[in-house]
mmCIF file of C-alpha atoms in Angstrom:
data_model
loop_
_atom_site.group_PDB
_atom_site.id
_atom_site.type_symbol
_atom_site.label_atom_id
_atom_site.label_comp_id
_atom_site.label_asym_id
_atom_site.label_seq_id
_atom_site.Cartn_x
_atom_site.Cartn_y
_atom_site.Cartn_z
ATOM 1 C CA MET J 169 83.402 143.159 82.735
ATOM 2 C CA SER J 170 86.299 141.199 81.423
ATOM 3 C CA MET J 171 87.137 137.780 80.075
ATOM 4 C CA GLN J 172 88.103 134.713 82.011
ATOM 5 C CA VAL J 173 91.329 133.402 80.476
ATOM 6 C CA CYS J 174 92.360 129.847 81.176
ATOM 7 C CA ILE J 175 95.596 128.356 79.825
ATOM 8 C CA MET J 176 95.871 124.586 80.197
ATOM 9 C CA THR J 177 98.681 122.157 79.516
ATOM 10 C CA PRO J 178 98.432 118.373 79.907
ATOM 11 C CA ASP J 179 100.274 118.610 83.204
ATOM 12 C CA ARG J 180 98.443 121.426 84.898
ATOM 13 C CA ILE J 181 96.372 124.557 84.635
ATOM 14 C CA PHE J 182 98.952 127.159 83.777
ATOM 15 C CA TRP J 183 96.932 130.365 84.137
ATOM 16 C CA ASN J 184 93.390 131.109 85.169
ATOM 17 C CA GLN J 185 92.565 134.753 85.677
ATOM 18 C CA GLN J 186 90.543 137.656 84.358
ATOM 19 C CA ALA J 187 91.909 139.778 81.526
ATOM 20 C CA GLU J 188 90.797 142.695 79.396
ATOM 21 C CA GLU J 189 92.483 141.865 76.115
ATOM 22 C CA ILE J 190 94.588 139.073 74.699
ATOM 23 C CA ILE J 191 96.684 138.668 71.571
ATOM 24 C CA LEU J 192 96.968 135.134 70.259
ATOM 25 C CA PRO J 193 99.711 133.822 67.940
ATOM 26 C CA THR J 194 97.542 131.970 65.435
ATOM 27 C CA ASN J 195 98.673 130.131 62.309
ATOM 28 C CA THR J 196 97.586 133.086 60.201
ATOM 29 C CA GLY J 197 99.189 135.778 62.325
ATOM 30 C CA GLN J 198 98.580 137.725 65.504
ATOM 31 C CA MET J 199 94.971 138.061 66.499
ATOM 32 C CA GLY J 200 93.475 140.214 69.193
ATOM 33 C CA VAL J 201 90.454 139.234 71.264
ATOM 34 C CA LEU J 202 88.399 141.666 73.331
ATOM 35 C CA LYS J 203 85.355 140.957 75.417
ATOM 36 C CA ASN J 204 82.109 139.911 73.720
ATOM 37 C CA HIS J 205 83.969 138.309 70.844
ATOM 38 C CA ALA J 206 81.985 135.928 68.650
ATOM 39 C CA PRO J 207 82.509 132.234 69.440
ATOM 40 C CA LEU J 208 85.814 131.306 67.886
ATOM 41 C CA MET J 209 88.063 128.303 67.523
ATOM 42 C CA THR J 210 91.578 128.580 66.187
ATOM 43 C CA ALA J 211 94.828 126.703 66.018
ATOM 44 C CA LEU J 212 97.834 128.346 67.639
ATOM 45 C CA ASP J 213 101.329 128.456 66.293
ATOM 46 C CA ILE J 214 104.425 128.354 68.482
ATOM 47 C CA GLY J 215 104.779 131.888 69.746
ATOM 48 C CA VAL J 216 104.127 134.436 72.410
ATOM 49 C CA MET J 217 100.676 135.217 73.745
ATOM 50 C CA LEU J 218 100.091 138.634 75.287
ATOM 51 C CA ILE J 219 97.573 139.145 78.027
ATOM 52 C CA ARG J 220 96.459 142.512 79.303
ATOM 53 C CA THR J 221 94.929 142.546 82.750
ATOM 54 C CA LYS J 222 93.637 145.758 84.304
ATOM 55 C CA VAL J 223 97.093 146.463 85.610
ATOM 56 C CA GLU J 224 99.688 145.315 83.079
ATOM 57 C CA TRP J 225 100.684 143.256 80.030
ATOM 58 C CA THR J 226 101.863 139.718 80.682
ATOM 59 C CA SER J 227 103.372 137.428 78.091
ATOM 60 C CA VAL J 228 103.371 133.653 77.903
ATOM 61 C CA ALA J 229 105.249 131.470 75.423
ATOM 62 C CA LEU J 230 102.975 128.808 73.940
ATOM 63 C CA LEU J 231 104.246 125.751 72.132
ATOM 64 C CA GLY J 232 101.399 124.944 69.802
ATOM 65 C CA GLY J 233 97.785 124.142 70.542
ATOM 66 C CA PHE J 234 94.286 125.535 70.253
ATOM 67 C CA ALA J 235 92.248 128.414 71.534
ATOM 68 C CA LEU J 236 88.504 128.488 72.097
ATOM 69 C CA VAL J 237 86.566 131.661 72.734
ATOM 70 C CA LYS J 238 82.974 131.560 73.881
ATOM 71 C CA GLN J 239 80.846 133.946 75.921
ATOM 72 C CA ASN J 240 83.764 135.859 77.402
ATOM 73 C CA LYS J 241 85.585 132.692 78.374
ATOM 74 C CA VAL J 242 88.869 131.973 76.634
ATOM 75 C CA THR J 243 90.286 128.472 76.867
ATOM 76 C CA VAL J 244 93.799 127.910 75.554
ATOM 77 C CA LEU J 245 94.892 124.286 75.266
ATOM 78 C CA VAL J 246 98.597 123.837 74.587
ATOM 79 C CA ASN J 247 101.272 121.195 74.789
ATOM 80 C CA GLN J 248 103.551 123.414 76.802
ATOM 81 C CA ALA J 249 103.570 126.936 78.187
ATOM 82 C CA GLU J 250 106.324 129.037 79.736
ATOM 83 C CA SER J 251 106.355 132.313 81.579
ATOM 84 C CA PRO J 252 109.261 134.808 81.575
ATOM 85 C CA SER J 253 110.285 134.127 85.168
ATOM 86 C CA THR J 254 111.512 130.626 84.347
ATOM 87 C CA ILE J 255 113.716 131.636 81.426
ATOM 88 C CA ASN J 256 117.334 132.695 81.680
ATOM 89 C CA ALA J 257 118.015 135.561 79.240
ATOM 90 C CA GLU J 258 121.564 134.599 78.317
ATOM 91 C CA GLN J 259 120.703 130.965 77.815
ATOM 92 C CA ALA J 260 117.706 131.893 75.690
ATOM 93 C CA GLU J 261 119.965 134.048 73.499
ATOM 94 C CA LYS J 262 122.474 131.224 73.111
ATOM 95 C CA THR J 263 119.775 128.682 72.315
ATOM 96 C CA TYR J 264 118.400 131.020 69.680
ATOM 97 C CA GLN J 265 121.787 131.456 67.968
ATOM 98 C CA GLU J 266 122.302 127.725 67.997
ATOM 99 C CA ALA J 267 118.831 127.094 66.606
ATOM 100 C CA GLN J 268 119.423 129.621 63.815
ATOM 101 C CA ARG J 269 122.663 127.980 62.878
ATOM 102 C CA GLN J 270 121.061 124.536 62.835
ATOM 103 C CA TRP J 271 118.234 125.827 60.702
ATOM 104 C CA VAL J 272 120.609 127.135 58.071
ATOM 105 C CA GLU J 273 122.646 123.950 58.081
ATOM 106 C CA ALA J 274 119.712 121.549 58.016
ATOM 107 C CA THR J 275 119.442 119.188 55.056
ATOM 108 C CA GLY J 276 116.652 116.774 54.274
ATOM 109 C CA ALA J 277 112.953 117.271 54.916
ATOM 110 C CA LYS J 278 112.854 115.784 58.379
ATOM 111 C CA GLU J 279 115.845 117.791 59.647
ATOM 112 C CA LYS J 280 114.442 120.981 58.220
ATOM 113 C CA VAL J 281 111.121 120.451 59.963
ATOM 114 C CA GLU J 282 112.792 119.740 63.296
ATOM 115 C CA ALA J 283 115.122 122.693 62.924
ATOM 116 C CA ASN J 284 112.188 124.937 62.077
ATOM 117 C CA PHE J 285 110.360 123.787 65.154
ATOM 118 C CA ALA J 286 113.386 124.358 67.395
ATOM 119 C CA LEU J 287 113.934 127.798 65.879
ATOM 120 C CA LYS J 288 110.372 128.932 66.485
ATOM 121 C CA ARG J 289 110.562 127.673 70.008
ATOM 122 C CA ALA J 290 113.833 129.435 70.767
ATOM 123 C CA ARG J 291 112.515 132.622 69.204
ATOM 124 C CA ALA J 292 109.376 132.534 71.306
ATOM 125 C CA ARG J 293 111.333 132.064 74.502
ATOM 126 C CA LEU J 294 113.741 134.844 73.580
ATOM 127 C CA GLN J 295 110.890 137.209 72.765
ATOM 128 C CA LEU J 296 109.495 136.487 76.171
ATOM 129 C CA VAL J 297 112.589 137.590 78.083
ATOM 130 C CA LYS J 298 113.296 140.522 75.749
ATOM 131 C CA LYS J 299 109.871 141.992 76.364
ATOM 132 C CA ARG J 300 110.712 142.338 80.012
ATOM 133 C CA MET B 128 117.911 72.108 107.672
ATOM 134 C CA ASN B 129 119.550 72.227 111.078
ATOM 135 C CA GLU B 130 118.811 69.006 113.016
ATOM 136 C CA GLY B 131 117.971 69.538 116.709
ATOM 137 C CA SER B 132 120.901 68.778 119.023
ATOM 138 C CA VAL B 133 118.674 66.683 121.295
ATOM 139 C CA MET B 134 116.797 64.005 119.375
ATOM 140 C CA LEU B 135 114.212 63.341 122.089
ATOM 141 C CA GLY B 136 110.605 62.980 121.064
ATOM 142 C CA GLY B 137 111.551 62.431 117.365
ATOM 143 C CA VAL B 138 108.359 63.270 115.467
ATOM 144 C CA ARG B 139 107.241 66.073 117.738
ATOM 145 C CA GLN B 140 110.568 67.850 117.597
ATOM 146 C CA ALA B 141 110.644 67.739 113.799
ATOM 147 C CA SER B 142 107.234 69.363 113.638
ATOM 148 C CA GLN B 143 108.346 71.937 116.187
ATOM 149 C CA LEU B 144 111.208 72.935 113.876
ATOM 150 C CA ALA B 145 108.882 72.927 110.912
ATOM 151 C CA VAL B 146 106.520 75.301 112.693
ATOM 152 C CA LYS B 147 109.410 77.562 113.604
ATOM 153 C CA GLN B 148 110.581 77.633 109.981
ATOM 154 C CA ARG B 149 107.093 78.486 108.843
ATOM 155 C CA MET B 150 106.855 81.278 111.417
ATOM 156 C CA ARG B 151 110.104 82.761 110.165
ATOM 157 C CA SER B 152 108.974 82.788 106.548
ATOM 158 C CA VAL B 153 105.577 84.256 107.432
ATOM 159 C CA THR B 154 107.278 87.022 109.418
ATOM 160 C CA ASN B 155 109.445 87.847 106.414
ATOM 161 C CA ILE B 156 106.428 87.981 104.141
ATOM 162 C CA GLN B 157 104.693 90.237 106.611
ATOM 163 C CA LYS B 158 107.625 92.641 106.645
ATOM 164 C CA ILE B 159 107.831 92.712 102.862
ATOM 165 C CA THR B 160 104.130 93.343 102.308
ATOM 166 C CA LYS B 161 104.131 96.044 104.961
ATOM 167 C CA ALA B 162 107.020 97.801 103.207
ATOM 168 C CA MET B 163 105.321 97.428 99.826
ATOM 169 C CA LYS B 164 102.191 98.980 101.247
ATOM 170 C CA MET B 165 104.074 102.032 102.499
ATOM 171 C CA VAL B 166 105.886 102.444 99.191
ATOM 172 C CA ALA B 167 102.606 102.191 97.301
ATOM 173 C CA ALA B 168 101.023 104.741 99.649
ATOM 174 C CA SER B 169 103.716 107.329 99.010
ATOM 175 C CA LYS B 170 103.675 106.680 95.241
ATOM 176 C CA MET B 171 99.920 107.072 95.249
ATOM 177 C CA ARG B 172 100.123 110.438 96.944
ATOM 178 C CA ILE B 173 102.496 111.735 94.282
ATOM 179 C CA ALA B 174 100.469 110.190 91.465
ATOM 180 C CA GLN B 175 97.262 111.671 92.812
ATOM 181 C CA ALA B 176 98.564 115.210 92.436
ATOM 182 C CA SER B 177 99.526 114.857 88.776
ATOM 183 C CA THR B 178 96.360 112.889 87.978
ATOM 184 C CA GLU B 179 94.110 115.632 89.269
ATOM 185 C CA LYS B 180 96.027 118.236 87.314
ATOM 186 C CA SER B 181 95.719 116.306 84.075
ATOM 187 C CA ARG B 182 91.936 116.194 84.448
ATOM 188 C CA GLY B 183 91.845 119.915 83.762
ATOM 189 C CA LEU B 184 92.671 119.404 80.100
ATOM 190 C CA VAL B 185 90.099 116.669 79.605
ATOM 191 C CA GLN B 186 87.147 118.824 80.665
ATOM 192 C CA PRO B 187 87.189 121.305 77.768
ATOM 193 C CA PHE B 188 87.458 118.455 75.275
ATOM 194 C CA LEU B 189 84.480 116.697 76.773
ATOM 195 C CA LYS B 190 82.486 119.898 76.767
ATOM 196 C CA LEU B 191 83.407 120.675 73.198
ATOM 197 C CA LEU B 192 83.435 117.318 71.503
ATOM 198 C CA GLY B 193 81.444 115.219 73.907
ATOM 199 C CA ASP B 194 81.829 111.615 74.944
ATOM 200 C CA ILE B 195 79.758 109.573 72.518
ATOM 201 C CA PRO B 196 79.741 105.965 73.698
ATOM 202 C CA ASP B 197 77.108 104.865 71.231
ATOM 203 C CA ALA B 198 78.862 106.200 68.154
ATOM 204 C CA ASP B 199 78.000 103.827 65.353
ATOM 205 C CA VAL B 200 81.235 103.268 63.494
ATOM 206 C CA GLU B 201 82.753 100.461 61.526
ATOM 207 C CA LYS B 202 86.274 100.287 62.777
ATOM 208 C CA ASN B 203 86.728 100.256 66.512
ATOM 209 C CA VAL B 204 89.978 100.026 68.351
ATOM 210 C CA THR B 205 89.912 99.179 72.052
ATOM 211 C CA VAL B 206 92.822 100.376 74.143
ATOM 212 C CA ALA B 207 93.183 98.282 77.295
ATOM 213 C CA ILE B 208 95.268 100.091 79.879
ATOM 214 C CA THR B 209 96.787 97.710 82.415
ATOM 215 C CA THR B 210 99.822 97.545 84.664
ATOM 216 C CA ASP B 211 103.231 96.034 84.075
ATOM 217 C CA LYS B 212 103.722 94.833 87.630
ATOM 218 C CA GLY B 213 101.504 92.492 89.580
ATOM 219 C CA LEU B 214 100.365 92.214 93.174
ATOM 220 C CA CYS B 215 97.950 95.056 92.623
ATOM 221 C CA GLY B 216 94.605 93.492 93.354
ATOM 222 C CA GLY B 217 91.917 92.987 90.742
ATOM 223 C CA ILE B 218 92.213 96.068 88.561
ATOM 224 C CA ASN B 219 93.792 94.314 85.577
ATOM 225 C CA SER B 220 91.227 91.538 85.633
ATOM 226 C CA THR B 221 88.472 94.148 85.676
ATOM 227 C CA VAL B 222 89.826 95.916 82.616
ATOM 228 C CA CYS B 223 90.283 92.642 80.742
ATOM 229 C CA ARG B 224 86.745 91.561 81.610
ATOM 230 C CA TYR B 225 85.348 94.769 80.119
ATOM 231 C CA VAL B 226 87.495 94.351 77.034
ATOM 232 C CA ARG B 227 86.245 90.799 76.538
ATOM 233 C CA GLY B 228 82.668 91.983 76.982
ATOM 234 C CA MET B 229 83.082 94.743 74.416
ATOM 235 C CA SER B 230 84.802 92.387 72.022
ATOM 236 C CA SER B 231 81.925 89.913 72.102
ATOM 237 C CA MET B 232 79.552 92.836 71.563
ATOM 238 C CA TYR B 233 81.360 93.848 68.377
ATOM 239 C CA SER B 234 81.872 90.367 67.015
ATOM 240 C CA ALA B 235 78.131 89.766 67.337
ATOM 241 C CA ASP B 236 77.570 92.618 64.874
ATOM 242 C CA GLU B 237 78.409 91.962 61.241
ATOM 243 C CA GLY B 238 80.402 94.604 59.428
ATOM 244 C CA LYS B 239 81.959 95.931 62.583
ATOM 245 C CA GLU B 240 85.631 95.495 62.939
ATOM 246 C CA ASP B 241 87.431 95.767 66.217
ATOM 247 C CA ARG B 242 91.124 95.691 67.007
ATOM 248 C CA LEU B 243 92.932 95.646 70.314
ATOM 249 C CA VAL B 244 95.837 97.703 71.568
ATOM 250 C CA ILE B 245 97.212 96.615 74.909
ATOM 251 C CA VAL B 246 99.210 98.802 77.253
ATOM 252 C CA GLY B 247 100.868 96.885 80.055
ATOM 253 C CA ASP B 248 102.261 93.426 80.583
ATOM 254 C CA LYS B 249 99.440 92.063 82.730
ATOM 255 C CA GLY B 250 96.864 92.844 80.097
ATOM 256 C CA ARG B 251 98.985 91.130 77.500
ATOM 257 C CA ALA B 252 99.187 87.974 79.610
ATOM 258 C CA GLN B 253 95.413 87.780 79.977
ATOM 259 C CA LEU B 254 94.315 88.878 76.522
ATOM 260 C CA THR B 255 96.790 86.985 74.337
ATOM 261 C CA ARG B 256 95.192 83.836 75.658
ATOM 262 C CA THR B 257 91.621 84.766 74.821
ATOM 263 C CA HIS B 258 91.878 87.076 71.796
ATOM 264 C CA PRO B 259 95.257 86.510 70.149
ATOM 265 C CA LYS B 260 94.117 87.417 66.648
ATOM 266 C CA LYS B 261 92.564 90.749 67.483
ATOM 267 C CA ILE B 262 95.686 92.271 68.970
ATOM 268 C CA GLU B 263 97.123 95.087 66.937
ATOM 269 C CA GLU B 264 99.906 96.242 69.229
ATOM 270 C CA ILE B 265 101.311 95.731 72.706
ATOM 271 C CA ILE B 266 102.999 98.557 74.573
ATOM 272 C CA GLN B 267 105.102 97.868 77.674
ATOM 273 C CA ASP B 268 107.205 99.723 80.229
ATOM 274 C CA VAL B 269 105.077 102.828 79.999
ATOM 275 C CA GLY B 270 105.376 104.055 83.559
ATOM 276 C CA LYS B 271 108.838 102.701 84.175
ATOM 277 C CA VAL B 272 110.456 106.038 84.903
ATOM 278 C CA ARG B 273 107.547 108.449 84.722
ATOM 279 C CA ILE B 274 104.451 108.874 82.644
ATOM 280 C CA THR B 275 104.971 111.850 80.365
ATOM 281 C CA TYR B 276 102.803 113.546 77.787
ATOM 282 C CA ALA B 277 105.419 112.630 75.194
ATOM 283 C CA GLN B 278 104.739 108.935 75.844
ATOM 284 C CA ALA B 279 101.016 109.485 75.451
ATOM 285 C CA SER B 280 101.656 111.330 72.175
ATOM 286 C CA THR B 281 103.758 108.451 70.879
ATOM 287 C CA ILE B 282 101.041 105.920 71.698
ATOM 288 C CA ALA B 283 98.477 108.220 70.100
ATOM 289 C CA GLU B 284 100.551 108.347 66.934
ATOM 290 C CA GLU B 285 100.690 104.553 66.812
ATOM 291 C CA LEU B 286 96.944 104.415 67.314
ATOM 292 C CA LEU B 287 96.277 106.861 64.512
ATOM 293 C CA LYS B 288 98.267 104.658 62.164
ATOM 294 C CA THR B 289 95.710 101.869 62.567
ATOM 295 C CA GLU B 290 93.108 104.055 60.813
ATOM 296 C CA TYR B 291 90.234 103.510 63.137
ATOM 297 C CA ASP B 292 86.958 105.369 63.431
ATOM 298 C CA ALA B 293 86.507 105.322 67.169
ATOM 299 C CA ALA B 294 88.935 104.507 69.945
ATOM 300 C CA ARG B 295 87.676 103.246 73.282
ATOM 301 C CA LEU B 296 90.037 103.624 76.195
ATOM 302 C CA VAL B 297 89.395 101.178 79.018
ATOM 303 C CA PHE B 298 91.072 102.031 82.293
ATOM 304 C CA ASN B 299 90.454 102.453 86.031
ATOM 305 C CA ARG B 300 89.530 105.946 87.037
ATOM 306 C CA PHE B 301 90.892 106.947 90.411
ATOM 307 C CA GLN B 302 88.177 108.267 92.707
ATOM 308 C CA SER B 303 89.678 107.720 96.163
ATOM 309 C CA ALA B 304 92.160 105.499 97.951
ATOM 310 C CA ILE B 305 89.586 102.739 98.155
ATOM 311 C CA SER B 306 87.510 103.386 95.051
ATOM 312 C CA PHE B 307 88.605 102.977 91.432
ATOM 313 C CA LYS B 308 85.909 102.724 88.796
ATOM 314 C CA PRO B 309 86.488 100.969 85.477
ATOM 315 C CA THR B 310 85.833 103.549 82.802
ATOM 316 C CA ILE B 311 85.392 103.491 79.045
ATOM 317 C CA THR B 312 86.128 106.748 77.239
ATOM 318 C CA THR B 313 85.249 107.057 73.576
ATOM 319 C CA VAL B 314 87.463 109.199 71.390
ATOM 320 C CA LEU B 315 86.431 109.641 67.787
ATOM 321 C CA SER B 316 89.115 109.679 65.164
ATOM 322 C CA PRO B 317 89.666 113.005 63.377
ATOM 323 C CA ASN B 318 87.785 111.719 60.310
ATOM 324 C CA ALA B 319 84.782 110.477 62.254
ATOM 325 C CA LEU B 320 84.829 113.771 64.114
ATOM 326 C CA GLU B 321 84.317 115.680 60.888
ATOM 327 C CA LYS B 322 81.308 113.523 60.096
ATOM 328 C CA GLU B 323 79.755 114.020 63.508
ATOM 329 C CA VAL B 324 80.261 117.748 63.296
ATOM 330 C CA GLU B 325 78.625 117.974 59.894
ATOM 331 C CA ALA B 326 75.659 116.213 61.405
ATOM 332 C CA GLY B 327 75.366 119.302 63.540
ATOM 333 C CA GLY B 328 77.048 119.568 66.860
ATOM 334 C CA SER B 329 78.093 122.176 69.325
ATOM 335 C CA LEU B 330 81.134 122.781 67.138
ATOM 336 C CA ASP B 331 79.082 124.585 64.532
ATOM 337 C CA GLN B 332 78.581 127.701 66.592
ATOM 338 C CA TYR B 333 82.307 128.415 66.505
ATOM 339 C CA GLU B 334 83.797 130.590 63.841
ATOM 340 C CA VAL B 335 87.093 129.230 62.683
ATOM 341 C CA GLU B 336 90.076 131.433 62.194
ATOM 342 C CA GLY B 337 92.100 130.354 59.218
ATOM 343 C CA PRO B 338 91.071 128.815 55.949
ATOM 344 C CA ASP B 339 90.482 125.195 56.690
ATOM 345 C CA ARG B 340 88.145 123.833 59.335
ATOM 346 C CA ALA B 341 88.834 120.245 58.358
ATOM 347 C CA GLU B 342 92.510 120.626 59.091
ATOM 348 C CA LEU B 343 91.777 122.250 62.412
ATOM 349 C CA LEU B 344 89.476 119.394 63.364
ATOM 350 C CA GLN B 345 92.148 116.924 62.364
ATOM 351 C CA ASP B 346 94.677 118.549 64.670
ATOM 352 C CA LEU B 347 92.099 118.930 67.398
ATOM 353 C CA GLY B 348 91.196 115.242 67.161
ATOM 354 C CA GLU B 349 94.819 114.215 67.499
ATOM 355 C CA PHE B 350 95.346 116.543 70.418
ATOM 356 C CA GLN B 351 92.235 115.190 72.099
ATOM 357 C CA LEU B 352 93.424 111.607 71.700
ATOM 358 C CA ALA B 353 96.820 112.349 73.213
ATOM 359 C CA SER B 354 95.338 114.281 76.127
ATOM 360 C CA MET B 355 92.690 111.674 76.934
ATOM 361 C CA LEU B 356 95.321 108.961 76.712
ATOM 362 C CA TYR B 357 97.626 110.853 79.050
ATOM 363 C CA ASN B 358 94.827 111.275 81.549
ATOM 364 C CA ALA B 359 93.876 107.591 81.261
ATOM 365 C CA LEU B 360 97.466 106.468 81.852
ATOM 366 C CA LEU B 361 97.808 108.654 84.920
ATOM 367 C CA GLU B 362 94.460 107.584 86.365
ATOM 368 C CA ASN B 363 95.261 103.926 85.893
ATOM 369 C CA ASN B 364 98.669 104.376 87.452
ATOM 370 C CA CYS B 365 97.139 106.043 90.490
ATOM 371 C CA SER B 366 94.522 103.290 90.772
ATOM 372 C CA GLU B 367 97.307 100.723 90.537
ATOM 373 C CA GLN B 368 99.108 102.218 93.519
ATOM 374 C CA ALA B 369 95.932 102.469 95.561
ATOM 375 C CA SER B 370 94.932 98.902 94.720
ATOM 376 C CA ARG B 371 98.384 97.622 95.566
ATOM 377 C CA MET B 372 98.192 99.455 98.864
ATOM 378 C CA SER B 373 94.964 97.726 99.847
ATOM 379 C CA ALA B 374 96.152 94.328 98.552
ATOM 380 C CA MET B 375 99.338 94.576 100.599
ATOM 381 C CA GLU B 376 97.362 95.745 103.625
ATOM 382 C CA SER B 377 95.137 92.660 103.568
ATOM 383 C CA SER B 378 98.191 90.488 102.916
ATOM 384 C CA THR B 379 99.893 91.909 106.015
ATOM 385 C CA LYS B 380 96.763 91.359 108.067
ATOM 386 C CA ASN B 381 96.506 87.731 106.922
ATOM 387 C CA ALA B 382 100.177 87.187 107.695
ATOM 388 C CA THR B 383 99.688 88.582 111.209
ATOM 389 C CA GLU B 384 96.733 86.288 111.831
ATOM 390 C CA MET B 385 98.620 83.283 110.518
ATOM 391 C CA LEU B 386 101.580 84.182 112.680
ATOM 392 C CA SER B 387 99.519 84.303 115.868
ATOM 393 C CA LYS B 388 97.969 80.917 115.040
ATOM 394 C CA LEU B 389 101.369 79.422 114.363
ATOM 395 C CA THR B 390 102.743 80.860 117.603
ATOM 396 C CA LEU B 391 99.992 79.130 119.549
ATOM 397 C CA THR B 392 100.685 75.839 117.773
ATOM 398 C CA TYR B 393 104.409 76.242 118.371
ATOM 399 C CA ASN B 394 103.979 76.873 122.087
ATOM 400 C CA ARG B 395 101.584 73.968 122.440
ATOM 401 C CA THR B 396 103.992 71.530 120.783
ATOM 402 C CA ARG B 397 106.886 72.937 122.783
ATOM 403 C CA GLN B 398 105.062 72.489 126.087
ATOM 404 C CA ALA B 399 103.892 68.995 125.115
ATOM 405 C CA ALA B 400 107.483 67.992 124.347
ATOM 406 C CA ILE B 401 108.693 69.331 127.699
ATOM 407 C CA THR B 402 105.887 67.501 129.545
ATOM 408 C CA THR B 403 106.784 64.232 127.806
ATOM 409 C CA GLU B 404 110.463 64.657 128.720
ATOM 410 C CA LEU B 405 109.634 65.331 132.354
ATOM 411 C CA THR B 406 107.249 62.374 132.565
ATOM 412 C CA GLU B 407 109.877 60.037 131.119
ATOM 413 C CA ILE B 408 112.576 61.299 133.483
ATOM 414 C CA ILE B 409 110.336 61.028 136.572
ATOM 415 C CA SER B 410 109.004 57.584 135.722
ATOM 416 C CA GLY B 411 112.557 56.455 134.947
ATOM 417 C CA ALA B 412 113.759 57.768 138.326
ATOM 418 C CA ALA B 413 110.772 56.195 140.102
ATOM 419 C CA ALA B 414 111.512 52.844 138.411
ATOM 420 C CA LEU B 415 115.162 53.016 139.557
ATOM 421 C CA GLU B 416 114.206 53.715 143.183
ATOM 422 C CA GLY B 417 111.407 51.306 143.356
#
């Protein structure tokens, strides 16, 4: 008795397995979903999604999208997804520092928005490797 | 052109050379089309993999929002997805035929507006002749390096700027190496989506996290457009390679047939020339003796 979790990006199906509990990074904060949740649709912010299978917690960095929950089937549709194995810890740290610096130095609406986006992305990827 | 060193049998020799020239050019064509076929075959194999993967994202959208071909809206925009390069069989003509059909359907109805967005050079060539005024935008060099989701997003953004109600993507869906079906996918704009949902759809049963359902639907609509467009581009690209493969295959076969016919003609003329030479020599010798 668990949920079927399916993470899809435009290029491929990223993840498709059973899980007990998931924590989604929505626009309004972290949100946990257990089995038999009411049908739900939500937008996802750039962040880390945690998945608990019977054995362990896995984390996946999501770069913005949507999540649909219905009848114990969770469908996550995102632009991009990354798992910890593909991220280099040192590089992630460096990218994060750089992104922070850029965010502070950004001027003008467009630059600020781009810097914000890059910062969130770097933070998500860093969180992913740190959790390991 | 290299004149024959022996000018015997004037007319026949010239045609012998002409046949030989023709044979050489047909052989070259045969080699080229054979190579093109193999290139297209390998490209198709690679394209097939990414096409099938991109279908995964389209399914949930179809299940959730549905494909509503008979949506009654005022502003339609038709997106014709064609290729940049030629020699790929009839797929571009098929797409353009459908677009023309749809266009006459809309123009027959008062109060319905329809615009055209063309992806690909071949589509542009065909449609600027027949519907020059309806064209909103032409997009070229899409698959030049690789088709990426970023490209599809950019095209989607351009589309959204035209403020349409429903977008109809016309492309060739790849089914197998010999079968590509022309397909029309209807994607409602985010605004029209809101209206359809209020009319009561499967979307209602979902609770929405966060304050604003309208905003969520807006984002969802945009995401759907980009994903459907990405899938359509990949499918058409795959169909292009498969169609080119079969076009080049039949071209090679025709070249081989033509070559065998020409070889027969060449040998016949050659033998006739030799026979004439011999006859002249023998009769000349006989005349000298006698």
